[in-house]
Amino acid sequence: MIEARRLHILRAVADHRTVTAAAAALYLTPSAVSQQLTALEQETGHRLVERGARGVRLTPAGEILLSHTNAVLAQLERAEAELAAYSSGSAGTVSVASFATGIGLVVAPALARLARTAPGILLRVQDAEGDASLPMVLDRQVDVAVAVEYRGAPDADDPRLAHIPLYAEPFDAVVPQSHRLADRGEVPLAELAKDPWIGPYPGNPCHDVVVLACEHAGFQPRLEHSSDDFRAVVALASADAGVALVPRSALQGMDLAGVVVRPVDGVAPTRRVFAAVRRGAETHPLILPVLEALADAAPGVPHLG
């Protein structure tokens, strides 16, 4: 009989592509992961993984088992949800990982709402970028991720995750007050092709949004300065160090002295924010109220211009 715990390890190895990375995500030793994989191969009678210089990849038999693994683990999440509902599930802790702006915009208001409507549910919040929070959910390090769509992110129909859309917001152009386009009502991105740029580091989902927007405008941005803190990005722009694209909600309550914020001419680059849980867990009596509170907290994002 196949043990579900070993299926979880197989999926972690498939996601992280090395035994060492999977072990770190699961808080196990690499030798323990290898032993569990060997035991799983013995249980199934098939070789499931192949090790190479670039890491681990699944064999065809491993891919077949992985497709069933996603369904099995989702069904186990549903079973846990139903059992929790049977025993009332009115009190407990739910862990949420979110990027910083998402914490301010939806997680903190959801926490306040739950204190009134479901006082038995305690949220434990961690700051994590979207590309980190989704693996944390899959590795069972947290229950809920508030994340941003990015290149390489799991699709909305990914069998491992359930997606709950929260909000979408545009990026606005941030230019120094002395910039030649500062008096424009809207800023055409193509006219910023020769400017120095300030933006997030590669790997940050917002970096992908900025680069893709510039590529669609016909150029590669010349990123002279990098920071994942949008306050630092705006401060550098106010010092005439370059131009930037910043999510509109990140600019709320920020000191904008020395810069001009303008909407982008044409189709604005947009980041789409969603909540994600392990598929099957979305009906858990502790998690469902959290998802509802996050969705209720998700606002429209006002224009700051």
PDB file of C-alpha atoms in Angstrom:
ATOM      1  CA  MET A   1       0.000   0.000   0.000  1.00  0.00           C
ATOM      2  CA  ILE A   2       1.302   3.469  -0.930  1.00  0.00           C
ATOM      3  CA  GLU A   3       1.752   5.875   1.994  1.00  0.00           C
ATOM      4  CA  ALA A   4       0.360   9.371   1.412  1.00  0.00           C
ATOM      5  CA  ARG A   5       3.328  10.895   3.265  1.00  0.00           C
ATOM      6  CA  ARG A   6       5.640   9.511   0.598  1.00  0.00           C
ATOM      7  CA  LEU A   7       3.458  10.939  -2.152  1.00  0.00           C
ATOM      8  CA  HIS A   8       3.893  14.359  -0.556  1.00  0.00           C
ATOM      9  CA  ILE A   9       7.666  13.858  -0.660  1.00  0.00           C
ATOM     10  CA  LEU A  10       7.500  12.808  -4.322  1.00  0.00           C
ATOM     11  CA  ARG A  11       5.624  16.017  -5.177  1.00  0.00           C
ATOM     12  CA  ALA A  12       8.110  18.142  -3.245  1.00  0.00           C
ATOM     13  CA  VAL A  13      10.995  16.568  -5.184  1.00  0.00           C
ATOM     14  CA  ALA A  14       9.157  17.196  -8.466  1.00  0.00           C
ATOM     15  CA  ASP A  15       8.522  20.830  -7.472  1.00  0.00           C
ATOM     16  CA  HIS A  16      12.029  21.619  -6.182  1.00  0.00           C
ATOM     17  CA  ARG A  17      13.974  19.374  -8.589  1.00  0.00           C
ATOM     18  CA  THR A  18      16.656  18.427  -6.078  1.00  0.00           C
ATOM     19  CA  VAL A  19      16.541  16.164  -3.041  1.00  0.00           C
ATOM     20  CA  THR A  20      18.375  18.769  -0.975  1.00  0.00           C
ATOM     21  CA  ALA A  21      15.893  21.560  -1.770  1.00  0.00           C
ATOM     22  CA  ALA A  22      12.903  19.274  -1.174  1.00  0.00           C
ATOM     23  CA  ALA A  23      14.370  18.164   2.150  1.00  0.00           C
ATOM     24  CA  ALA A  24      14.881  21.771   3.253  1.00  0.00           C
ATOM     25  CA  ALA A  25      11.285  22.663   2.332  1.00  0.00           C
ATOM     26  CA  LEU A  26       9.936  19.657   4.245  1.00  0.00           C
ATOM     27  CA  TYR A  27      12.263  20.098   7.241  1.00  0.00           C
ATOM     28  CA  LEU A  28      13.793  16.691   6.617  1.00  0.00           C
ATOM     29  CA  THR A  29      17.324  15.557   5.940  1.00  0.00           C
ATOM     30  CA  PRO A  30      18.296  14.686   2.352  1.00  0.00           C
ATOM     31  CA  SER A  31      18.969  11.122   3.454  1.00  0.00           C
ATOM     32  CA  ALA A  32      15.449  10.856   4.905  1.00  0.00           C
ATOM     33  CA  VAL A  33      13.953  12.080   1.622  1.00  0.00           C
ATOM     34  CA  SER A  34      16.069   9.602  -0.341  1.00  0.00           C
ATOM     35  CA  GLN A  35      15.000   6.777   1.973  1.00  0.00           C
ATOM     36  CA  GLN A  36      11.321   7.654   1.538  1.00  0.00           C
ATOM     37  CA  LEU A  37      11.702   7.785  -2.247  1.00  0.00           C
ATOM     38  CA  THR A  38      13.379   4.383  -2.206  1.00  0.00           C
ATOM     39  CA  ALA A  39      10.557   3.010  -0.059  1.00  0.00           C
ATOM     40  CA  LEU A  40       7.991   4.478  -2.464  1.00  0.00           C
ATOM     41  CA  GLU A  41       9.759   2.838  -5.409  1.00  0.00           C
ATOM     42  CA  GLN A  42       9.633  -0.467  -3.548  1.00  0.00           C
ATOM     43  CA  GLU A  43       5.925   0.001  -2.819  1.00  0.00           C
ATOM     44  CA  THR A  44       5.100   0.753  -6.457  1.00  0.00           C
ATOM     45  CA  GLY A  45       7.585  -1.621  -8.064  1.00  0.00           C
ATOM     46  CA  HIS A  46       8.808   1.147 -10.380  1.00  0.00           C
ATOM     47  CA  ARG A  47      11.763   3.437 -10.589  1.00  0.00           C
ATOM     48  CA  LEU A  48      10.285   6.894 -10.005  1.00  0.00           C
ATOM     49  CA  VAL A  49      13.219   9.337 -10.104  1.00  0.00           C
ATOM     50  CA  GLU A  50      16.467   9.713 -11.974  1.00  0.00           C
ATOM     51  CA  ARG A  51      19.383  11.642 -10.532  1.00  0.00           C
ATOM     52  CA  GLY A  52      21.668  13.664 -12.764  1.00  0.00           C
ATOM     53  CA  ALA A  53      24.179  16.485 -12.645  1.00  0.00           C
ATOM     54  CA  ARG A  54      21.388  19.070 -12.767  1.00  0.00           C
ATOM     55  CA  GLY A  55      19.253  17.500 -10.065  1.00  0.00           C
ATOM     56  CA  VAL A  56      16.407  15.016 -10.027  1.00  0.00           C
ATOM     57  CA  ARG A  57      13.745  14.376 -12.634  1.00  0.00           C
ATOM     58  CA  LEU A  58      10.801  12.028 -12.617  1.00  0.00           C
ATOM     59  CA  THR A  59      10.758   8.941 -14.793  1.00  0.00           C
ATOM     60  CA  PRO A  60       7.665   8.271 -16.931  1.00  0.00           C
ATOM     61  CA  ALA A  61       6.376   6.054 -14.100  1.00  0.00           C
ATOM     62  CA  GLY A  62       7.064   8.881 -11.670  1.00  0.00           C
ATOM     63  CA  GLU A  63       5.087  11.309 -13.821  1.00  0.00           C
ATOM     64  CA  ILE A  64       2.142   8.904 -13.868  1.00  0.00           C
ATOM     65  CA  LEU A  65       2.241   8.587 -10.090  1.00  0.00           C
ATOM     66  CA  LEU A  66       2.573  12.369  -9.698  1.00  0.00           C
ATOM     67  CA  SER A  67      -0.627  12.955 -11.674  1.00  0.00           C
ATOM     68  CA  HIS A  68      -2.462  10.680  -9.232  1.00  0.00           C
ATOM     69  CA  THR A  69      -0.599  12.218  -6.292  1.00  0.00           C
ATOM     70  CA  ASN A  70      -2.143  15.637  -6.923  1.00  0.00           C
ATOM     71  CA  ALA A  71      -5.638  14.120  -6.905  1.00  0.00           C
ATOM     72  CA  VAL A  72      -4.967  11.997  -3.822  1.00  0.00           C
ATOM     73  CA  LEU A  73      -3.520  14.854  -1.775  1.00  0.00           C
ATOM     74  CA  ALA A  74      -6.382  17.160  -2.777  1.00  0.00           C
ATOM     75  CA  GLN A  75      -8.881  14.503  -1.658  1.00  0.00           C
ATOM     76  CA  LEU A  76      -7.073  14.138   1.659  1.00  0.00           C
ATOM     77  CA  GLU A  77      -7.327  17.908   2.148  1.00  0.00           C
ATOM     78  CA  ARG A  78     -11.077  17.624   1.523  1.00  0.00           C
ATOM     79  CA  ALA A  79     -11.315  14.783   4.035  1.00  0.00           C
ATOM     80  CA  GLU A  80      -9.546  16.893   6.658  1.00  0.00           C
ATOM     81  CA  ALA A  81     -11.908  19.765   5.885  1.00  0.00           C
ATOM     82  CA  GLU A  82     -14.992  17.591   6.332  1.00  0.00           C
ATOM     83  CA  LEU A  83     -13.674  16.064   9.551  1.00  0.00           C
ATOM     84  CA  ALA A  84     -12.898  19.512  10.904  1.00  0.00           C
ATOM     85  CA  ALA A  85     -16.404  20.634   9.962  1.00  0.00           C
ATOM     86  CA  TYR A  86     -17.855  17.600  11.727  1.00  0.00           C
ATOM     87  CA  SER A  87     -16.031  18.532  14.932  1.00  0.00           C
ATOM     88  CA  SER A  88     -17.174  22.179  14.471  1.00  0.00           C
ATOM     89  CA  GLY A  89     -13.790  23.656  13.553  1.00  0.00           C
ATOM     90  CA  SER A  90     -14.669  26.939  15.199  1.00  0.00           C
ATOM     91  CA  ALA A  91     -11.237  27.666  16.660  1.00  0.00           C
ATOM     92  CA  GLY A  92      -7.671  27.317  15.458  1.00  0.00           C
ATOM     93  CA  THR A  93      -4.725  28.998  13.782  1.00  0.00           C
ATOM     94  CA  VAL A  94      -4.408  29.707  10.061  1.00  0.00           C
ATOM     95  CA  SER A  95      -1.035  30.792   8.686  1.00  0.00           C
ATOM     96  CA  VAL A  96      -0.912  33.303   5.813  1.00  0.00           C
ATOM     97  CA  ALA A  97       2.077  34.330   3.704  1.00  0.00           C
ATOM     98  CA  SER A  98       1.769  37.560   1.716  1.00  0.00           C
ATOM     99  CA  PHE A  99       3.905  40.226   0.096  1.00  0.00           C
ATOM    100  CA  ALA A 100       4.128  43.449   2.099  1.00  0.00           C
ATOM    101  CA  THR A 101       1.580  45.546   0.175  1.00  0.00           C
ATOM    102  CA  GLY A 102      -0.876  42.673   0.247  1.00  0.00           C
ATOM    103  CA  ILE A 103      -0.535  42.504   4.022  1.00  0.00           C
ATOM    104  CA  GLY A 104      -1.491  46.154   4.309  1.00  0.00           C
ATOM    105  CA  LEU A 105      -4.221  46.081   1.696  1.00  0.00           C
ATOM    106  CA  VAL A 106      -6.087  42.832   2.387  1.00  0.00           C
ATOM    107  CA  VAL A 107      -4.487  40.666   5.089  1.00  0.00           C
ATOM    108  CA  ALA A 108      -4.580  43.203   7.937  1.00  0.00           C
ATOM    109  CA  PRO A 109      -8.209  44.231   7.187  1.00  0.00           C
ATOM    110  CA  ALA A 110      -9.147  40.540   6.967  1.00  0.00           C
ATOM    111  CA  LEU A 111      -7.498  39.925  10.340  1.00  0.00           C
ATOM    112  CA  ALA A 112      -9.529  42.758  11.871  1.00  0.00           C
ATOM    113  CA  ARG A 113     -12.744  41.418  10.284  1.00  0.00           C
ATOM    114  CA  LEU A 114     -12.107  37.904  11.600  1.00  0.00           C
ATOM    115  CA  ALA A 115     -11.576  39.286  15.108  1.00  0.00           C
ATOM    116  CA  ARG A 116     -15.215  40.423  14.936  1.00  0.00           C
ATOM    117  CA  THR A 117     -16.851  37.634  12.946  1.00  0.00           C
ATOM    118  CA  ALA A 118     -14.780  34.555  13.853  1.00  0.00           C
ATOM    119  CA  PRO A 119     -12.846  35.315  17.042  1.00  0.00           C
ATOM    120  CA  GLY A 120     -11.806  31.689  17.399  1.00  0.00           C
ATOM    121  CA  ILE A 121      -9.654  31.901  14.257  1.00  0.00           C
ATOM    122  CA  LEU A 122      -6.176  33.289  14.818  1.00  0.00           C
ATOM    123  CA  LEU A 123      -4.163  34.435  11.799  1.00  0.00           C
ATOM    124  CA  ARG A 124      -0.403  34.033  11.814  1.00  0.00           C
ATOM    125  CA  VAL A 125       1.058  36.303   9.105  1.00  0.00           C
ATOM    126  CA  GLN A 126       4.426  36.069   7.350  1.00  0.00           C
ATOM    127  CA  ASP A 127       5.936  38.505   4.864  1.00  0.00           C
ATOM    128  CA  ALA A 128       6.895  36.626   1.689  1.00  0.00           C
ATOM    129  CA  GLU A 129       7.002  37.558  -1.979  1.00  0.00           C
ATOM    130  CA  GLY A 130       4.527  35.822  -4.284  1.00  0.00           C
ATOM    131  CA  ASP A 131       7.117  33.567  -5.848  1.00  0.00           C
ATOM    132  CA  ALA A 132       8.032  32.302  -2.357  1.00  0.00           C
ATOM    133  CA  SER A 133       4.566  32.058  -0.799  1.00  0.00           C
ATOM    134  CA  LEU A 134       3.137  29.532  -3.272  1.00  0.00           C
ATOM    135  CA  PRO A 135       5.873  26.941  -2.615  1.00  0.00           C
ATOM    136  CA  MET A 136       5.318  27.560   1.114  1.00  0.00           C
ATOM    137  CA  VAL A 137       1.673  26.513   0.678  1.00  0.00           C
ATOM    138  CA  LEU A 138       2.585  23.431  -1.341  1.00  0.00           C
ATOM    139  CA  ASP A 139       5.208  22.447   1.230  1.00  0.00           C
ATOM    140  CA  ARG A 140       2.643  22.897   4.040  1.00  0.00           C
ATOM    141  CA  GLN A 141       4.697  25.638   5.681  1.00  0.00           C
ATOM    142  CA  VAL A 142       1.641  27.942   5.550  1.00  0.00           C
ATOM    143  CA  ASP A 143      -2.052  27.434   4.868  1.00  0.00           C
ATOM    144  CA  VAL A 144      -2.797  30.434   2.621  1.00  0.00           C
ATOM    145  CA  ALA A 145      -0.724  32.505   0.217  1.00  0.00           C
ATOM    146  CA  VAL A 146      -1.588  35.982  -1.025  1.00  0.00           C
ATOM    147  CA  ALA A 147       0.399  36.106  -4.226  1.00  0.00           C
ATOM    148  CA  VAL A 148       0.844  37.870  -7.537  1.00  0.00           C
ATOM    149  CA  GLU A 149       0.657  36.285 -10.977  1.00  0.00           C
ATOM    150  CA  TYR A 150       4.113  35.991 -12.502  1.00  0.00           C
ATOM    151  CA  ARG A 151       5.920  34.140 -15.237  1.00  0.00           C
ATOM    152  CA  GLY A 152       6.342  30.536 -14.184  1.00  0.00           C
ATOM    153  CA  ALA A 153       3.642  30.680 -11.497  1.00  0.00           C
ATOM    154  CA  PRO A 154       1.236  27.725 -11.243  1.00  0.00           C
ATOM    155  CA  ASP A 155      -1.804  28.205 -13.469  1.00  0.00           C
ATOM    156  CA  ALA A 156      -5.257  28.836 -12.034  1.00  0.00           C
ATOM    157  CA  ASP A 157      -6.215  25.266 -12.984  1.00  0.00           C
ATOM    158  CA  ASP A 158      -3.127  23.736 -11.338  1.00  0.00           C
ATOM    159  CA  PRO A 159      -4.286  20.469  -9.703  1.00  0.00           C
ATOM    160  CA  ARG A 160      -2.269  21.234  -6.562  1.00  0.00           C
ATOM    161  CA  LEU A 161      -3.756  24.648  -5.749  1.00  0.00           C
ATOM    162  CA  ALA A 162      -7.105  26.410  -5.536  1.00  0.00           C
ATOM    163  CA  HIS A 163      -6.979  30.074  -6.649  1.00  0.00           C
ATOM    164  CA  ILE A 164      -9.264  32.804  -5.328  1.00  0.00           C
ATOM    165  CA  PRO A 165      -8.949  36.112  -7.256  1.00  0.00           C
ATOM    166  CA  LEU A 166      -8.677  39.153  -4.972  1.00  0.00           C
ATOM    167  CA  TYR A 167      -7.919  42.275  -6.998  1.00  0.00           C
ATOM    168  CA  ALA A 168      -6.036  43.677  -9.965  1.00  0.00           C
ATOM    169  CA  GLU A 169      -4.216  46.968  -9.964  1.00  0.00           C
ATOM    170  CA  PRO A 170      -2.282  49.002 -12.530  1.00  0.00           C
ATOM    171  CA  PHE A 171       1.304  50.130 -12.311  1.00  0.00           C
ATOM    172  CA  ASP A 172       1.810  53.892 -12.511  1.00  0.00           C
ATOM    173  CA  ALA A 173       4.830  55.676 -13.944  1.00  0.00           C
ATOM    174  CA  VAL A 174       6.965  57.446 -11.334  1.00  0.00           C
ATOM    175  CA  VAL A 175       9.315  60.096 -12.725  1.00  0.00           C
ATOM    176  CA  PRO A 176      11.350  62.898 -11.118  1.00  0.00           C
ATOM    177  CA  GLN A 177       9.647  66.288 -10.944  1.00  0.00           C
ATOM    178  CA  SER A 178      12.268  67.630 -13.337  1.00  0.00           C
ATOM    179  CA  HIS A 179      11.605  64.916 -15.929  1.00  0.00           C
ATOM    180  CA  ARG A 180      10.716  66.001 -19.462  1.00  0.00           C
ATOM    181  CA  LEU A 181       7.405  64.068 -19.262  1.00  0.00           C
ATOM    182  CA  ALA A 182       6.409  65.293 -15.798  1.00  0.00           C
ATOM    183  CA  ASP A 183       3.726  67.615 -17.180  1.00  0.00           C
ATOM    184  CA  ARG A 184       2.045  64.886 -19.258  1.00  0.00           C
ATOM    185  CA  GLY A 185      -1.353  63.616 -18.179  1.00  0.00           C
ATOM    186  CA  GLU A 186      -0.283  60.090 -19.129  1.00  0.00           C
ATOM    187  CA  VAL A 187       3.193  58.705 -19.770  1.00  0.00           C
ATOM    188  CA  PRO A 188       3.903  56.640 -22.927  1.00  0.00           C
ATOM    189  CA  LEU A 189       6.324  53.878 -21.920  1.00  0.00           C
ATOM    190  CA  ALA A 190       8.076  53.968 -25.284  1.00  0.00           C
ATOM    191  CA  GLU A 191       9.287  57.494 -24.506  1.00  0.00           C
ATOM    192  CA  LEU A 192      11.142  56.162 -21.440  1.00  0.00           C
ATOM    193  CA  ALA A 193      13.255  53.734 -23.476  1.00  0.00           C
ATOM    194  CA  LYS A 194      16.474  55.731 -23.081  1.00  0.00           C
ATOM    195  CA  ASP A 195      16.005  56.597 -19.398  1.00  0.00           C
ATOM    196  CA  PRO A 196      17.763  54.823 -16.539  1.00  0.00           C
ATOM    197  CA  TRP A 197      15.313  52.634 -14.626  1.00  0.00           C
ATOM    198  CA  ILE A 198      14.768  51.704 -10.999  1.00  0.00           C
ATOM    199  CA  GLY A 199      13.000  48.447 -10.233  1.00  0.00           C
ATOM    200  CA  PRO A 200      12.712  45.221  -8.244  1.00  0.00           C
ATOM    201  CA  TYR A 201      15.273  42.465  -8.446  1.00  0.00           C
ATOM    202  CA  PRO A 202      14.829  39.579 -10.899  1.00  0.00           C
ATOM    203  CA  GLY A 203      12.710  36.914  -9.220  1.00  0.00           C
ATOM    204  CA  ASN A 204      10.330  39.452  -7.746  1.00  0.00           C
ATOM    205  CA  PRO A 205       6.988  39.097  -9.598  1.00  0.00           C
ATOM    206  CA  CYS A 206       6.874  42.879 -10.091  1.00  0.00           C
ATOM    207  CA  HIS A 207      10.181  42.706 -11.962  1.00  0.00           C
ATOM    208  CA  ASP A 208       8.482  40.511 -14.565  1.00  0.00           C
ATOM    209  CA  VAL A 209       5.578  42.968 -14.908  1.00  0.00           C
ATOM    210  CA  VAL A 210       7.947  45.899 -15.490  1.00  0.00           C
ATOM    211  CA  VAL A 211      10.154  44.074 -17.987  1.00  0.00           C
ATOM    212  CA  LEU A 212       7.199  42.663 -19.941  1.00  0.00           C
ATOM    213  CA  ALA A 213       5.537  46.082 -20.120  1.00  0.00           C
ATOM    214  CA  CYS A 214       8.702  47.622 -21.510  1.00  0.00           C
ATOM    215  CA  GLU A 215       9.164  44.764 -23.970  1.00  0.00           C
ATOM    216  CA  HIS A 216       5.617  45.326 -25.237  1.00  0.00           C
ATOM    217  CA  ALA A 217       6.548  48.999 -25.681  1.00  0.00           C
ATOM    218  CA  GLY A 218       9.506  47.939 -27.808  1.00  0.00           C
ATOM    219  CA  PHE A 219      12.538  48.146 -25.515  1.00  0.00           C
ATOM    220  CA  GLN A 220      14.438  46.514 -22.687  1.00  0.00           C
ATOM    221  CA  PRO A 221      14.586  48.738 -19.582  1.00  0.00           C
ATOM    222  CA  ARG A 222      18.088  49.763 -18.512  1.00  0.00           C
ATOM    223  CA  LEU A 223      17.851  48.897 -14.818  1.00  0.00           C
ATOM    224  CA  GLU A 224      20.504  50.998 -13.115  1.00  0.00           C
ATOM    225  CA  HIS A 225      19.176  50.627  -9.545  1.00  0.00           C
ATOM    226  CA  SER A 226      17.412  47.697  -7.867  1.00  0.00           C
ATOM    227  CA  SER A 227      15.301  47.404  -4.734  1.00  0.00           C
ATOM    228  CA  ASP A 228      12.309  45.301  -3.711  1.00  0.00           C
ATOM    229  CA  ASP A 229      11.214  48.134  -1.387  1.00  0.00           C
ATOM    230  CA  PHE A 230       9.047  50.558  -3.356  1.00  0.00           C
ATOM    231  CA  ARG A 231       9.756  53.319  -0.844  1.00  0.00           C
ATOM    232  CA  ALA A 232      13.407  53.035  -1.838  1.00  0.00           C
ATOM    233  CA  VAL A 233      12.423  53.010  -5.522  1.00  0.00           C
ATOM    234  CA  VAL A 234      10.454  56.251  -5.110  1.00  0.00           C
ATOM    235  CA  ALA A 235      13.241  57.835  -3.055  1.00  0.00           C
ATOM    236  CA  LEU A 236      15.730  57.096  -5.834  1.00  0.00           C
ATOM    237  CA  ALA A 237      13.364  58.542  -8.433  1.00  0.00           C
ATOM    238  CA  SER A 238      13.002  61.702  -6.320  1.00  0.00           C
ATOM    239  CA  ALA A 239      16.791  61.977  -6.381  1.00  0.00           C
ATOM    240  CA  ASP A 240      16.644  62.009 -10.198  1.00  0.00           C
ATOM    241  CA  ALA A 241      18.268  58.564 -10.388  1.00  0.00           C
ATOM    242  CA  GLY A 242      15.796  57.212 -12.931  1.00  0.00           C
ATOM    243  CA  VAL A 243      12.193  56.306 -13.682  1.00  0.00           C
ATOM    244  CA  ALA A 244      10.065  53.456 -12.422  1.00  0.00           C
ATOM    245  CA  LEU A 245       6.786  51.592 -12.636  1.00  0.00           C
ATOM    246  CA  VAL A 246       5.183  51.049  -9.232  1.00  0.00           C
ATOM    247  CA  PRO A 247       1.934  49.257  -8.268  1.00  0.00           C
ATOM    248  CA  ARG A 248      -0.680  51.859  -7.450  1.00  0.00           C
ATOM    249  CA  SER A 249      -1.484  50.505  -3.991  1.00  0.00           C
ATOM    250  CA  ALA A 250       2.195  50.567  -3.020  1.00  0.00           C
ATOM    251  CA  LEU A 251       2.177  54.352  -3.494  1.00  0.00           C
ATOM    252  CA  GLN A 252      -0.660  54.953  -1.040  1.00  0.00           C
ATOM    253  CA  GLY A 253       0.501  56.843   2.051  1.00  0.00           C
ATOM    254  CA  MET A 254       4.021  57.221   0.642  1.00  0.00           C
ATOM    255  CA  ASP A 255       6.027  60.446   0.626  1.00  0.00           C
ATOM    256  CA  LEU A 256       5.889  61.453  -3.040  1.00  0.00           C
ATOM    257  CA  ALA A 257       7.816  64.712  -2.697  1.00  0.00           C
ATOM    258  CA  GLY A 258      10.205  65.088  -5.594  1.00  0.00           C
ATOM    259  CA  VAL A 259       8.367  62.758  -7.972  1.00  0.00           C
ATOM    260  CA  VAL A 260       5.371  62.871 -10.274  1.00  0.00           C
ATOM    261  CA  VAL A 261       3.015  59.906 -10.516  1.00  0.00           C
ATOM    262  CA  ARG A 262       1.194  59.449 -13.806  1.00  0.00           C
ATOM    263  CA  PRO A 263      -0.896  56.640 -15.321  1.00  0.00           C
ATOM    264  CA  VAL A 264       0.635  54.810 -18.250  1.00  0.00           C
ATOM    265  CA  ASP A 265      -0.671  55.790 -21.682  1.00  0.00           C
ATOM    266  CA  GLY A 266      -2.585  52.955 -23.312  1.00  0.00           C
ATOM    267  CA  VAL A 267      -2.942  49.518 -21.667  1.00  0.00           C
ATOM    268  CA  ALA A 268      -1.353  49.809 -18.242  1.00  0.00           C
ATOM    269  CA  PRO A 269       0.792  46.990 -16.887  1.00  0.00           C
ATOM    270  CA  THR A 270      -1.182  45.222 -14.192  1.00  0.00           C
ATOM    271  CA  ARG A 271      -0.514  42.910 -11.314  1.00  0.00           C
ATOM    272  CA  ARG A 272      -3.240  40.424 -10.440  1.00  0.00           C
ATOM    273  CA  VAL A 273      -3.405  39.354  -6.836  1.00  0.00           C
ATOM    274  CA  PHE A 274      -4.988  36.126  -5.647  1.00  0.00           C
ATOM    275  CA  ALA A 275      -5.188  33.884  -2.615  1.00  0.00           C
ATOM    276  CA  ALA A 276      -4.120  30.262  -2.953  1.00  0.00           C
ATOM    277  CA  VAL A 277      -4.545  27.190  -0.782  1.00  0.00           C
ATOM    278  CA  ARG A 278      -3.832  23.537  -1.331  1.00  0.00           C
ATOM    279  CA  ARG A 279      -6.587  22.168  -3.511  1.00  0.00           C
ATOM    280  CA  GLY A 280      -9.260  20.586  -1.379  1.00  0.00           C
ATOM    281  CA  ALA A 281      -8.531  22.835   1.617  1.00  0.00           C
ATOM    282  CA  GLU A 282     -10.644  25.736   0.371  1.00  0.00           C
ATOM    283  CA  THR A 283     -13.721  24.380   2.206  1.00  0.00           C
ATOM    284  CA  HIS A 284     -11.943  23.743   5.507  1.00  0.00           C
ATOM    285  CA  PRO A 285     -13.996  25.455   8.246  1.00  0.00           C
ATOM    286  CA  LEU A 286     -10.968  27.382   9.462  1.00  0.00           C
ATOM    287  CA  ILE A 287      -9.644  28.351   6.025  1.00  0.00           C
ATOM    288  CA  LEU A 288     -12.931  29.218   4.295  1.00  0.00           C
ATOM    289  CA  PRO A 289     -13.692  32.181   6.613  1.00  0.00           C
ATOM    290  CA  VAL A 290     -10.166  33.466   6.029  1.00  0.00           C
ATOM    291  CA  LEU A 291     -10.605  33.315   2.252  1.00  0.00           C
ATOM    292  CA  GLU A 292     -13.967  35.072   2.550  1.00  0.00           C
ATOM    293  CA  ALA A 293     -12.438  37.782   4.735  1.00  0.00           C
ATOM    294  CA  LEU A 294      -9.607  38.315   2.259  1.00  0.00           C
ATOM    295  CA  ALA A 295     -12.064  38.584  -0.629  1.00  0.00           C
ATOM    296  CA  ASP A 296     -14.231  41.049   1.312  1.00  0.00           C
ATOM    297  CA  ALA A 297     -11.186  43.162   2.165  1.00  0.00           C
ATOM    298  CA  ALA A 298      -9.974  43.347  -1.448  1.00  0.00           C
ATOM    299  CA  PRO A 299     -10.728  46.905  -2.604  1.00  0.00           C
ATOM    300  CA  GLY A 300     -10.692  48.829  -5.781  1.00  0.00           C
ATOM    301  CA  VAL A 301      -7.393  50.683  -6.046  1.00  0.00           C
ATOM    302  CA  PRO A 302      -7.932  54.450  -6.405  1.00  0.00           C
ATOM    303  CA  HIS A 303      -6.090  56.664  -8.844  1.00  0.00           C
ATOM    304  CA  LEU A 304      -3.369  58.682  -7.110  1.00  0.00           C
ATOM    305  CA  GLY A 305      -2.532  61.114  -9.921  1.00  0.00           C
TER     306      GLY A 305
END
